[in-house]
Short mmCIF file of C-alpha atoms and ligand atoms in Angstrom, two decimals:
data_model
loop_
_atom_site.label_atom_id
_atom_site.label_comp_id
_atom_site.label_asym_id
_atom_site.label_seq_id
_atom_site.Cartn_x
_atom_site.Cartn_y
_atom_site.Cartn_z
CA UNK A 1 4.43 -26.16 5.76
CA UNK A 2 2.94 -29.72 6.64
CA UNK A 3 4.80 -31.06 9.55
CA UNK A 4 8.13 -30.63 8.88
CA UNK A 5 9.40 -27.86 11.30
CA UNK A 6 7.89 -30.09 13.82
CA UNK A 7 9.57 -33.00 12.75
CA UNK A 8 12.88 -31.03 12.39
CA UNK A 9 12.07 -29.41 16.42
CA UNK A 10 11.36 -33.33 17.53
CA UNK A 11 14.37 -34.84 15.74
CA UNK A 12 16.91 -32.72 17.44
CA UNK A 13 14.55 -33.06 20.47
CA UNK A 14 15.38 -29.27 21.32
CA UNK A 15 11.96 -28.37 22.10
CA UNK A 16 11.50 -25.03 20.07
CA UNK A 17 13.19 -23.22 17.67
CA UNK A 18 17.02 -21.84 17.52
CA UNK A 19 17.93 -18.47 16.39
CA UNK A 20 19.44 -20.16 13.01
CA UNK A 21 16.22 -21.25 12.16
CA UNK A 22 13.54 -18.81 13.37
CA UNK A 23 15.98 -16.42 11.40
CA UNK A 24 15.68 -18.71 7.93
CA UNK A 25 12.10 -18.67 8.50
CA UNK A 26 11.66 -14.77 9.20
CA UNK A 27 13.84 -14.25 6.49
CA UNK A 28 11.26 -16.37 3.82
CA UNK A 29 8.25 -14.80 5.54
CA UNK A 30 9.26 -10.74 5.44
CA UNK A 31 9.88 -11.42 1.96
CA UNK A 32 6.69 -12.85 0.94
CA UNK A 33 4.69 -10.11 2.93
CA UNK A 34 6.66 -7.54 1.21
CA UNK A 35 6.23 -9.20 -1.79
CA UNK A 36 2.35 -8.72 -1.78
CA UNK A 37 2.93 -5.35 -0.93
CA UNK A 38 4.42 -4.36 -3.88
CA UNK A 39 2.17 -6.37 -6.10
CA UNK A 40 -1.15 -4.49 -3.72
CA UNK A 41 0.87 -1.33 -4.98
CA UNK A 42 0.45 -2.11 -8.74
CA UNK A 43 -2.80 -3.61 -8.55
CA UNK A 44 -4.20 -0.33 -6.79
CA UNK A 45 -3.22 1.44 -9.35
CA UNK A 46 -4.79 -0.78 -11.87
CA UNK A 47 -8.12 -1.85 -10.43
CA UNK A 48 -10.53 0.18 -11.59
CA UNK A 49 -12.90 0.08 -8.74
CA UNK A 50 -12.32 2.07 -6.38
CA UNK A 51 -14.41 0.65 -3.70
CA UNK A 52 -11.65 -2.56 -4.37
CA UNK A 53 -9.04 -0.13 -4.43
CA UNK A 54 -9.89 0.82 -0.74
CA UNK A 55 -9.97 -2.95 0.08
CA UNK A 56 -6.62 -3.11 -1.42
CA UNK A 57 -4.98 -1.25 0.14
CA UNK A 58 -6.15 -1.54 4.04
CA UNK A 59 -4.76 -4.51 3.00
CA UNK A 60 -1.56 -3.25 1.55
CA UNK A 61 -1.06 -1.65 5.29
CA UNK A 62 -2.02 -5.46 6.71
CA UNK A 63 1.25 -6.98 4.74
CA UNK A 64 3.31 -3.71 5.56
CA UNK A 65 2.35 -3.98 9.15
CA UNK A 66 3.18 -7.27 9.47
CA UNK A 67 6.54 -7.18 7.50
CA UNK A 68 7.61 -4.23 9.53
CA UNK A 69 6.95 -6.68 12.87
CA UNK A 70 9.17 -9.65 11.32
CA UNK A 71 11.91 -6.97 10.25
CA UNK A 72 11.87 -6.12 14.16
CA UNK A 73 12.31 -9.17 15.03
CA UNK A 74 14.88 -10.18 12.50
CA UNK A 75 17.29 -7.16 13.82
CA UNK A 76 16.76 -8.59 17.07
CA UNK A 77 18.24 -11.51 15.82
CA UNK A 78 20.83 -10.11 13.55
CA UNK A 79 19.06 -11.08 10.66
CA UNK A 80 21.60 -10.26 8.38
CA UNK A 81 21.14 -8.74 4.72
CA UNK A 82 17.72 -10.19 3.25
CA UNK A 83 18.37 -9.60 -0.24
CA UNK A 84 21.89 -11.40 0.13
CA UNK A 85 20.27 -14.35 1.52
CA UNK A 86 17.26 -14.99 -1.15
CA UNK A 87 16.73 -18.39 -2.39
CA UNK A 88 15.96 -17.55 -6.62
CA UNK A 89 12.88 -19.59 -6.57
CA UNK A 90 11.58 -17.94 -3.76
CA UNK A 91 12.54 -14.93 -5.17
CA UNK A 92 10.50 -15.99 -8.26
CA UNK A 93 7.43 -16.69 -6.56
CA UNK A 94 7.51 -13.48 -4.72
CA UNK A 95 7.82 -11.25 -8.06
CA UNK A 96 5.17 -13.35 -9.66
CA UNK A 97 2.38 -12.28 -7.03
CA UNK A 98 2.08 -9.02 -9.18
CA UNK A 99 1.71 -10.70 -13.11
CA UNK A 100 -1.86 -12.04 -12.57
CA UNK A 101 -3.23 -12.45 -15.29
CA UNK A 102 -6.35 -10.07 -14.31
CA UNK A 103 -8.02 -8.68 -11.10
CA UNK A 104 -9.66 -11.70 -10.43
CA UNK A 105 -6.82 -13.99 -10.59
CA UNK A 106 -4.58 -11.37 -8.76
CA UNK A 107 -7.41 -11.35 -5.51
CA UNK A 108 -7.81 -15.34 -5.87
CA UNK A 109 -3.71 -15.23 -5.75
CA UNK A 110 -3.15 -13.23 -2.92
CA UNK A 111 -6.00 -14.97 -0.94
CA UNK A 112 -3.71 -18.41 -1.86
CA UNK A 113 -0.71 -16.80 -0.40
CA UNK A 114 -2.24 -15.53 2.83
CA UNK A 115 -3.82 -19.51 3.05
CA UNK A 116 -0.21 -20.50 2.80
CA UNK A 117 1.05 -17.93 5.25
CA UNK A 118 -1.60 -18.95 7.78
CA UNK A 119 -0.31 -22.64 7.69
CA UNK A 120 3.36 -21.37 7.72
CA UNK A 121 2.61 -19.11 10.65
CA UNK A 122 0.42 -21.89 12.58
CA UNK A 123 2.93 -24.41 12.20
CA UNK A 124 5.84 -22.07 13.51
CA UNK A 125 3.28 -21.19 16.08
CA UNK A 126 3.41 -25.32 17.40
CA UNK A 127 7.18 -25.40 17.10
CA UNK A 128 7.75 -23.27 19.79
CA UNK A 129 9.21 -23.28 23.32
CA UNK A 130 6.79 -21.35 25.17
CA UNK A 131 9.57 -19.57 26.98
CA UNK A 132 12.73 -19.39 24.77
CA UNK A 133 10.37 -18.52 21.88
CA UNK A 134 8.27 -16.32 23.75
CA UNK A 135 8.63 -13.24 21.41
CA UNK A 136 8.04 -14.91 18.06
CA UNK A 137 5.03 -16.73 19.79
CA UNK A 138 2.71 -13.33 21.15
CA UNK A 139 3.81 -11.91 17.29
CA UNK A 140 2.76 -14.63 15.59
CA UNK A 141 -0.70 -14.99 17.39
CA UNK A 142 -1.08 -11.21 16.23
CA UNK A 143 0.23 -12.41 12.66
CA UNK A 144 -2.24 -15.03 12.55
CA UNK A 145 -5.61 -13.18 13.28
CA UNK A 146 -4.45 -9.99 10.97
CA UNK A 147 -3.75 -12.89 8.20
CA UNK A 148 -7.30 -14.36 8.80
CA UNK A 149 -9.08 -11.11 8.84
CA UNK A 150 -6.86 -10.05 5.50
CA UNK A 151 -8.58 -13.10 3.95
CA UNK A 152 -11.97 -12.69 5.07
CA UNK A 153 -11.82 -9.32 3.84
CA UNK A 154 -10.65 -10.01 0.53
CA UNK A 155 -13.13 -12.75 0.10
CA UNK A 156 -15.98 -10.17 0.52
CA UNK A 157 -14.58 -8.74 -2.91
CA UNK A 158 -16.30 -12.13 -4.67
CA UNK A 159 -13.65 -11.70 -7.36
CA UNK A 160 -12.74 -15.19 -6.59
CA UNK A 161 -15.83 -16.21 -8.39
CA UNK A 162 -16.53 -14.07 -11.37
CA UNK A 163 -19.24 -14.49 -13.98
CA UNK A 164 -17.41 -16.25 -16.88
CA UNK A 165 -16.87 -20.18 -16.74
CA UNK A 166 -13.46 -18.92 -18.84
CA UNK A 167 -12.78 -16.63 -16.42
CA UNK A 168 -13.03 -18.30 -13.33
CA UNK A 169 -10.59 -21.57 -15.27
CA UNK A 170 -7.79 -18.34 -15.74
CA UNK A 171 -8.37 -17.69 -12.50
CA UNK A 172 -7.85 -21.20 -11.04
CA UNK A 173 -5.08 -21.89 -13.25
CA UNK A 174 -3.26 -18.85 -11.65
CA UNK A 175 -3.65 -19.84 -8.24
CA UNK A 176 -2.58 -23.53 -9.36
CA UNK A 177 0.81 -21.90 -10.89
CA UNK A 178 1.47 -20.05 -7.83
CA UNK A 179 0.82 -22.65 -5.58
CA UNK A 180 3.53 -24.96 -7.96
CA UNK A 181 6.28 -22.15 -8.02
CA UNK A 182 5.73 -22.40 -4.07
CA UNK A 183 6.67 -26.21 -4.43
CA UNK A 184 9.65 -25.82 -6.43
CA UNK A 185 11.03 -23.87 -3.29
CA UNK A 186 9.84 -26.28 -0.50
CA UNK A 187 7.12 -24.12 0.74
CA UNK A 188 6.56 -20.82 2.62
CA UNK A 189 9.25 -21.82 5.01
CA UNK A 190 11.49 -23.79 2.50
CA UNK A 191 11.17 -27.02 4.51
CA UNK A 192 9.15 -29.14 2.12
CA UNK A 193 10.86 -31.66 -0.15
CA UNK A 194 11.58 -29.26 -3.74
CA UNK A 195 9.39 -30.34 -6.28
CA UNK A 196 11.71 -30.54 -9.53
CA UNK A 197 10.41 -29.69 -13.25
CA UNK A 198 9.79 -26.45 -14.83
CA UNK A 199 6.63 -24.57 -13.79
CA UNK A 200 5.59 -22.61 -16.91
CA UNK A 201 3.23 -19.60 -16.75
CA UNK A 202 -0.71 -20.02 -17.44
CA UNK A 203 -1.25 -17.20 -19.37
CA UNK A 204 2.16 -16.32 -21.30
CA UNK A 205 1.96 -13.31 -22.85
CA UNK A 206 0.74 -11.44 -20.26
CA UNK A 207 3.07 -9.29 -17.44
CA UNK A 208 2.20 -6.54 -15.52
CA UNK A 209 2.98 -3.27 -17.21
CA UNK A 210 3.23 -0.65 -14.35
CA UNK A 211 0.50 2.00 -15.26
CA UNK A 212 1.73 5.40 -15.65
CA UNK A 213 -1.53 6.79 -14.71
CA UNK A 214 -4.39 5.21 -12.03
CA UNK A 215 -7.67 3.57 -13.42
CA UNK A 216 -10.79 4.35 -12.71
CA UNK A 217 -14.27 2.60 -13.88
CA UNK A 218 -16.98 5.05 -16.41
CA UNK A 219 -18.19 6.03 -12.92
CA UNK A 220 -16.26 8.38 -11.94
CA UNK A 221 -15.39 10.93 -14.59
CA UNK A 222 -12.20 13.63 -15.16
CA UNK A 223 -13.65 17.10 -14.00
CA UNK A 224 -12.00 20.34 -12.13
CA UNK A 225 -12.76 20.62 -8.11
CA UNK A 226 -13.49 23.98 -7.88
CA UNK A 227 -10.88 26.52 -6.05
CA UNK A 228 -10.82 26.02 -1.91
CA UNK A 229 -11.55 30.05 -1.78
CA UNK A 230 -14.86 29.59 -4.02
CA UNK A 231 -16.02 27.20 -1.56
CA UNK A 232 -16.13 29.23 1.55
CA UNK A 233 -19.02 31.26 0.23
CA UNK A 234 -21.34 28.20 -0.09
CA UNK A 235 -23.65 27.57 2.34
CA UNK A 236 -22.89 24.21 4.37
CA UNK A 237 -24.32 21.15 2.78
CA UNK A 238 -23.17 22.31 -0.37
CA UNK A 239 -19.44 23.54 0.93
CA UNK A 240 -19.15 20.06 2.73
CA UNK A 241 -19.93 18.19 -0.68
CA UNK A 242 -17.66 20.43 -2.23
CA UNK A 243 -14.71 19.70 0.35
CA UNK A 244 -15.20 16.10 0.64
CA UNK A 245 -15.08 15.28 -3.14
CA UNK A 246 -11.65 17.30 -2.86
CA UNK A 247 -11.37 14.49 -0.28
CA UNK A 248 -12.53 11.44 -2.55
CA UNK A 249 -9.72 13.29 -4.84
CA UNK A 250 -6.79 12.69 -2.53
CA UNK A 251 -6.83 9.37 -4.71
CA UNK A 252 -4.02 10.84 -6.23
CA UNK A 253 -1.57 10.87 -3.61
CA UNK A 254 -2.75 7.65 -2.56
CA UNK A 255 -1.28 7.00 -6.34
CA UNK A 256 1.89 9.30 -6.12
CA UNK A 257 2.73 6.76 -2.70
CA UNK A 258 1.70 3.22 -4.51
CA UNK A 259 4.73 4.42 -6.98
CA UNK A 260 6.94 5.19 -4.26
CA UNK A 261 6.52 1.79 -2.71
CA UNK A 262 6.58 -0.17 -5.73
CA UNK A 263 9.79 1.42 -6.66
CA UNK A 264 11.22 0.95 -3.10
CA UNK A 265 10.80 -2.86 -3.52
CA UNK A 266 14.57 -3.60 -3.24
CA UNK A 267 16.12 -0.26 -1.79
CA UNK A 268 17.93 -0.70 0.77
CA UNK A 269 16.40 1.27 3.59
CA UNK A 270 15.14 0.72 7.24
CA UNK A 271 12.17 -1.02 8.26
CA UNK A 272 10.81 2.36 9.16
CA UNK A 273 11.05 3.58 5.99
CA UNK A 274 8.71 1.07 4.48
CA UNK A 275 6.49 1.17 7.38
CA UNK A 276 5.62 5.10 7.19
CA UNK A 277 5.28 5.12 2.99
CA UNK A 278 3.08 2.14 3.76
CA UNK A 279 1.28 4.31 6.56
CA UNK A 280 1.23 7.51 4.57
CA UNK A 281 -0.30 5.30 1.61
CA UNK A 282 -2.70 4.11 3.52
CA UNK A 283 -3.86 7.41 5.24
CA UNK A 284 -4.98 8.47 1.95
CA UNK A 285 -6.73 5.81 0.89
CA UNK A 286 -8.60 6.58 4.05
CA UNK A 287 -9.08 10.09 3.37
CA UNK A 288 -10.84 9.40 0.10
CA UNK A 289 -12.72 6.63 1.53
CA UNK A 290 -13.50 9.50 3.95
CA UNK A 291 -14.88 11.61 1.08
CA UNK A 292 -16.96 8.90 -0.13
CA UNK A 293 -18.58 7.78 3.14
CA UNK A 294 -19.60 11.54 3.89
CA UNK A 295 -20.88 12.51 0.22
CA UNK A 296 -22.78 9.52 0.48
CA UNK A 297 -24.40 10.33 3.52
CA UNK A 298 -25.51 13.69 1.74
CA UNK A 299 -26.96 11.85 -0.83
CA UNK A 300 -24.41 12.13 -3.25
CA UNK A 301 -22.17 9.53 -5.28
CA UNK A 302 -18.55 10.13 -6.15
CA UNK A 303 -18.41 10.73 -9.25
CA UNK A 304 -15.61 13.11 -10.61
CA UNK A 305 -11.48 12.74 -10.37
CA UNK A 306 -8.93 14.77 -11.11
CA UNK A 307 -5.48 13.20 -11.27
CA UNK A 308 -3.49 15.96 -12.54
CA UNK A 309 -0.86 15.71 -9.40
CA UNK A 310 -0.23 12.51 -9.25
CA UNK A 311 -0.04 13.05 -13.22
CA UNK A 312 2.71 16.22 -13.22
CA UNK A 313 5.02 14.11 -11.09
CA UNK A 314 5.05 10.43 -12.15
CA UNK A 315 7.86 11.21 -14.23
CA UNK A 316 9.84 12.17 -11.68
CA UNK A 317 12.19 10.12 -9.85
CA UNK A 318 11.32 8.95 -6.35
CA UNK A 319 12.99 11.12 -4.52
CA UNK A 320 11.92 13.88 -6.30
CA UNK A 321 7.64 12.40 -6.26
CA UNK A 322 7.82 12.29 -2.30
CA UNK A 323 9.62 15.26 -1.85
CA UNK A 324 6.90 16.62 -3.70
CA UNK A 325 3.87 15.41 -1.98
CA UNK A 326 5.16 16.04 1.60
CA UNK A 327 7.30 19.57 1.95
CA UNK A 328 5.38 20.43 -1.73
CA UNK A 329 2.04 19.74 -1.91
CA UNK A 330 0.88 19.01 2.12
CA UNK A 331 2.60 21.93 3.21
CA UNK A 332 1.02 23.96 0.58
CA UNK A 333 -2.50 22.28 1.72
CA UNK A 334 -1.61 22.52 5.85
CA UNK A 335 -3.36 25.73 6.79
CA UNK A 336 -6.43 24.76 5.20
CA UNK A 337 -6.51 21.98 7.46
CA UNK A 338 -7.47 23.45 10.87
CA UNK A 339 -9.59 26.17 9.46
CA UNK A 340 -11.82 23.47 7.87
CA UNK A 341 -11.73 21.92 11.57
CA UNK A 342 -13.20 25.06 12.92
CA UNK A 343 -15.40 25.57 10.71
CA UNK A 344 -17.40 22.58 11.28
CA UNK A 345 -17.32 23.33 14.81
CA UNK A 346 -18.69 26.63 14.73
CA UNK A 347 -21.53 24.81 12.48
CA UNK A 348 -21.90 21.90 14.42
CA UNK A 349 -21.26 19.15 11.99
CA UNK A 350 -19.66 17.05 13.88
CA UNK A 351 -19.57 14.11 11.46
CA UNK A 352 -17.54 16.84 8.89
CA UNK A 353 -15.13 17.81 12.23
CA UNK A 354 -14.48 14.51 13.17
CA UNK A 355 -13.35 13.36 9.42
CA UNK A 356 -11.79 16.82 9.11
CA UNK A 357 -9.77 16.18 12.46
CA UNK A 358 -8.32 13.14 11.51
CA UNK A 359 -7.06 13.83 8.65
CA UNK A 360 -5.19 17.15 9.67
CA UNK A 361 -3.56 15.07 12.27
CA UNK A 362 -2.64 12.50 9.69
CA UNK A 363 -1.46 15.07 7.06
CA UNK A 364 0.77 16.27 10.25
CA UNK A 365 2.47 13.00 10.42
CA UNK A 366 3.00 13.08 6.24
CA UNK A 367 5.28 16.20 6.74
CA UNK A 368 7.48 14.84 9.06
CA UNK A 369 7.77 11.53 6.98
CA UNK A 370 9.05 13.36 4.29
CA UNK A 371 11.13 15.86 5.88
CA UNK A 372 12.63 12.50 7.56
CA UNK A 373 13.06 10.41 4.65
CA UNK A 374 14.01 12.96 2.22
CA UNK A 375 17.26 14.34 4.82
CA UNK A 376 18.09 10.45 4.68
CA UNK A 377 18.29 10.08 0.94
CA UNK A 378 20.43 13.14 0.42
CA UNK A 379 22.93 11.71 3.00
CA UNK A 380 25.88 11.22 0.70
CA UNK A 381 24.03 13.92 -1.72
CA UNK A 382 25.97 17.17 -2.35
CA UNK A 383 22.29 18.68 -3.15
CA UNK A 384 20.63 20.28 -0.47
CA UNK A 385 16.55 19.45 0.34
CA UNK A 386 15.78 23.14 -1.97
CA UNK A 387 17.76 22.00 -5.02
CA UNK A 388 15.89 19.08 -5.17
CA UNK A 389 13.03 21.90 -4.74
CA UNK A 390 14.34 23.75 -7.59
CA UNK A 391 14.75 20.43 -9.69
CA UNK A 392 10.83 19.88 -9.17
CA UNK A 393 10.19 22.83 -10.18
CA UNK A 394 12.14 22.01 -13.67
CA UNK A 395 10.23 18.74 -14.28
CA UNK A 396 6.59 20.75 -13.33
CA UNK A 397 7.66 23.65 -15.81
CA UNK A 398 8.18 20.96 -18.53
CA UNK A 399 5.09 19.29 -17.68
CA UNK A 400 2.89 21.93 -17.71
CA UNK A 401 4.82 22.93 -21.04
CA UNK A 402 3.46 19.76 -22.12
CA UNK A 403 0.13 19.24 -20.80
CA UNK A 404 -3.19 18.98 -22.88
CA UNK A 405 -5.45 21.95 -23.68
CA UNK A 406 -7.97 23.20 -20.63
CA UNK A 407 -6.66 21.26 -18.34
CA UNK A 408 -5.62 22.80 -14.77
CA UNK A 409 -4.58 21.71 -11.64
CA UNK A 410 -7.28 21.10 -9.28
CA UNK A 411 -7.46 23.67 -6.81
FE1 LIG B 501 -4.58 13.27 2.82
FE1 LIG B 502 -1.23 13.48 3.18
#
């Protein structure tokens, strides 16, 4: 925005903002923040860095966090139905985020948005009554410095300059057609005079196809992990690299959950919904950012995957994929948990214990999210939580059926 909300506060000379309003504004702003979370979802997938991937998505759980604040607010405020209320152009803008042309223009996008967000946010920020709009003024100072750190962050990525002269023109022109498709819908906060005209795509041909499987650079290379019993007999250092590549691994249910929130984009769910996918996503990013800060400090570099999970259920509908993961697949893993705990203890590794730790607790909270979530999609469902079981069970049969030669599940 550039003035106008203060213009609008001044004209009426109310001195802040009225429900009406800060509820238009909320509205425009929870969308946009969930509309980079979607597009962070896709682009995990497709990066094939995966230090970037990490960067992606801590910020994927920035946007989620923040959307998940607005929402808040918005019930306060009987907010009303968001979808019902969305303007097509900003509607347009939002889905755009995700069709960058490449990962350069997608980072150099998304650091555009967040510029515009800042402004929006700032602006709001002066419009207020510093006692009627008390609320939306201590969220919006948190808003603001998790916006500002988002950037900074991303910036460190230096895809907003890349080596090619072609390259970095692509990459400008994106930014350029974002920033236009903004225009045509008077701004972050809709308060700008609508630019008219068509606003035609840079690079035509291109749109994001949704991967069906997660990219990786040469570096890291398709191998088995080794069973969790053959580990036990290995004598530390060599146990702990073992367990914490099966860490770096846990890529793949970082995957399985980027699916889950892409595909939740326009479900209509409550805020905590998308806050705990976004928090269970995020978790496991962690987790194999865990296993790669540990192997490195052994002296080791990731450098094998094995995405057979996330594989064996992408097919499956949503329900189905997080069923899977959390009363599947984290149950299955649980009691492996704690005894890797202790056993770092009793060897006093306390680097191993502490990573260890965390992430038990963590996988803790994944359970209950998906015992949660899962009884509140079968409301309405004549199928009970074990048929679905049963129905995974069909679509891993089939898969396995179906798989190539050699290749086993990694544990
Ligand atoms: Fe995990
Ligand atoms: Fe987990």
């Amino acid at each position: 925005m550039s003035g106008e909300l203060l213009t609008y506060v001044v004209g009426r000379a109310q001195g802040g903002l009225e429900i009406g309003k800060t509820v238009d504004l909320f509205r425009r702003y929870a969308y946009i923040e969930h509309s980079c979370v979607r597009a962070l979802a896709g682009w995990f997938l497709k990066n094939p860095d995966w230090e970037t991937k990490i960067v992606l998505g801590y910020a994927l759980f920035a946007h989620s966090e923040r959307l998940y604040e607005l929402h808040g607010r918005l019930e306060e405020m009987r907010g009303g139905n968001r979808n019902a209320n969305l303007e097509p152009e900003l509607d347009r803008f939002g889905e755009e985020i995700l069709h960058a042309p490449d990962k350069e223009g997608f980072t150099a996008g998304l650091i555009l948005v967040l510029h515009r967000l800042e402004a929006a946010y700032r602006e709001h920020l002066d419009a207020t009554d510093a006692s009627a709009n008390a609320l939306e003024i201590r969220m919006l100072r948190r808003l603001l410095q998790d916006v500002a750190q988002e950037i900074a962050d991303l910036e460190k990525l230096g895809h907003t300059e890349p080596s090619g002269a072609q390259n970095r023109e692509a990459t400008r022109a994106w930014a350029c057609y974002l920033d236009s498709l903004l225009r045509v819908t008077g701004g972050i906060g809709g308060m700008q005079p609508r630019e008219g005209g068509a606003v035609s795509r840079p690079v035509e041909s291109i749109r994001f196809e949704w991967p069906m499987s997660i990219h990786f650079d040469e570096r890291l290379q398709t191998a088995e992990m080794g069973t969790y019993e053959s580990k036990k007999s290995l004598p530390l250092r060599e146990r702990c690299i073992g367990e914490f590549e099966v860490y770096f691994n846990e890529f793949y249910a970082a995957a399985q959950l980027a699916t889950v929130i892409y595909e939740s984009w326009k479900l209509n769910a409550p805020r905590q919904y998308f806050m705990d996918i976004a928090h269970h996503f995020w978790d496991e990013v962690r987790h194999a950012e865990f296993g790669a800060i540990r192997l490195r400090e052994l002296g080791r570099e990731p450098n094998k995957i094995n995405m057979v999970l996330f594989e064996q259920s992408r097919n499956m509908p949503l329900l189905h994929r997080l069923c899977y993961l959390t009363l599947g697949l984290e149950v299955f893993f649980m009691p492996r948990k704690s005894e890797r705990v202790r056993y770092y203890e009793q060897q006093r590794d306390f680097r191993s214990q502490l990573l260890a730790d965390v992430d038990w607790s963590d996988e803790v909270n994944h359970v209950r999210y998906g015992k949660r979530w899962i009884e509140y999609f079968l409301q309405d469902d004549a199928r009970t939580v074990e048929d679905v079981q049963t129905e995974i069970s069909n679509y891993l049969a089939e898969f396995q059926q179906n798989m190539p030669d050699g290749r086993k599940a990694p544990w």
